[in-house]
Amino acid sequence: MADNSTFEEGFNNTYTDYSSFNGTFNGTYSNNTNGTFTGAEEKVETIPISFYTPIVYAVILIVSLMIFSRRYKANRIRKLAEQPEIFDEHDAKELYFELQGLSTTEKIHEKVLKAALLNRGAEAIRRTLKLKELAPQIELMYKNGSVGEDYWERFQAETKFVEVEFRETIQEAENLQPGWPKLFATLCQEICFNQALSRRYQSILKRKEVCIEEWDLKINSDGTLTK
Amino acid sequence: MASTALRYNPNNKLINDDSDSLTESREISIMQINKLSTAIISESNPNFTPQLNDEHSKMIKSLFESGLAMLKQKKMPEALKNITLAVDMAQRSRAPYEAFGIQLQEIQFMLRHKIDLSLLTGRFLDALQDIEFLMNTGMAQSDVYIRKSDALLKLSQFEQAKICCERGLALHPNEVKLKALYLEINRRLADYNGDI
């Protein structure tokens, strides 16, 4: 019996320990969940927030985004402006503005200004065509990694500049003669092609001289070879 | 920007730039503007269109036809002179805004005759330059390659002639005249190099 009682005592003790453990467990569980929640809810202190607070927050957010965007754009434009251009001269455009400047001091025939503007428009078309011709190759080279991000951006910026330049010439044409822009674009295209033809024709003489020099030819005054 | 260097002459309505730093591209632009100014000032219609000037067409046609008439009489140098004048007139008298398509066809047609006459009269270098012009304006027919190879051969530029002939054969592989010319060029090249 003594053994039994010892066993019972031990068992009861153990059981009591277990129940205490169980009690602790349950208590802890309650504290961690419902108990805690109920307790914290009771302690919440409500801070009064103004109705304008979210609006002020939103305004600050939007304004800071706008400032960032403006600075980012300005930075991008500055970087683009600093990049070297693909076409290194703007003679047609400069000559038009120089003539316009001269027209303020002396009387310049209106048709001379028109001619300078047509030349400027033809040059813009020539550049547009050149860039369009180059576009597939440059795109391929960019995809292959043969040209870098800088050159790609330069190329894209140049394409936009040329478009803007042609739009400006059309606007100038409207200022010079209202209703002219309809014909202006067609005329510019014809002039562009004819000027290209003329340049090739004029280069014949120069090329001939180069050939005579390089090939060491002896040419008579009538153009035949000296025997 | 050399804004002070530009001068305007109110008498002939032309512009010029006499500065020392005048670049070639600026000079070309000034020439183009002057040519355009002359053409526009003589045009009475303010809304001028890219139509061809009939008077110019008649003058060019009559000069060219007189050249062909000389050719029929076997007067080669005179025929060449008239056709050269017709080509020059087409380039000088036509306004830059006149229809490009027709101008191109006109000049190509006249130049083909001029090239044949230049080759016949022994002006191989002139013929070569005109052929280059035709090629630069998009002509790639077999007869252009035949004439160019022939002109280069006559100028003793055998390597160039061979390259031109090979290019022509690549585009026109069944052209018998080009094949014959290619064999002749190879023979002359071997002779020149002392291989024969």
mmCIF file of N, CA and C in Angstrom, chain A residues 45-51 53:
data_model
loop_
_atom_site.group_PDB
_atom_site.id
_atom_site.type_symbol
_atom_site.label_atom_id
_atom_site.label_comp_id
_atom_site.label_asym_id
_atom_site.label_seq_id
_atom_site.Cartn_x
_atom_site.Cartn_y
_atom_site.Cartn_z
ATOM 1 N N GLU A 45 -4.922 54.909 -26.704
ATOM 2 C CA GLU A 45 -5.208 56.330 -26.496
ATOM 3 C C GLU A 45 -5.480 56.952 -27.855
ATOM 4 N N THR A 46 -6.558 57.525 -28.059
ATOM 5 C CA THR A 46 -6.884 58.138 -29.358
ATOM 6 C C THR A 46 -6.239 59.521 -29.426
ATOM 7 N N ILE A 47 -5.438 59.686 -30.528
ATOM 8 C CA ILE A 47 -4.798 60.989 -30.728
ATOM 9 C C ILE A 47 -5.631 61.745 -31.751
ATOM 10 N N PRO A 48 -6.062 62.847 -31.437
ATOM 11 C CA PRO A 48 -6.889 63.588 -32.410
ATOM 12 C C PRO A 48 -6.035 64.088 -33.586
ATOM 13 N N ILE A 49 -6.422 63.709 -34.824
ATOM 14 C CA ILE A 49 -5.701 64.141 -36.047
ATOM 15 C C ILE A 49 -6.610 65.090 -36.803
ATOM 16 N N SER A 50 -5.965 66.080 -37.312
ATOM 17 C CA SER A 50 -6.733 67.076 -38.057
ATOM 18 C C SER A 50 -7.264 66.483 -39.364
ATOM 19 N N PHE A 51 -8.324 66.972 -39.852
ATOM 20 C CA PHE A 51 -8.923 66.546 -41.113
ATOM 21 C C PHE A 51 -7.968 66.841 -42.284
ATOM 22 N N THR A 53 -4.696 66.686 -42.219
ATOM 23 C CA THR A 53 -3.424 65.963 -42.195
ATOM 24 C C THR A 53 -3.198 65.102 -43.444
#
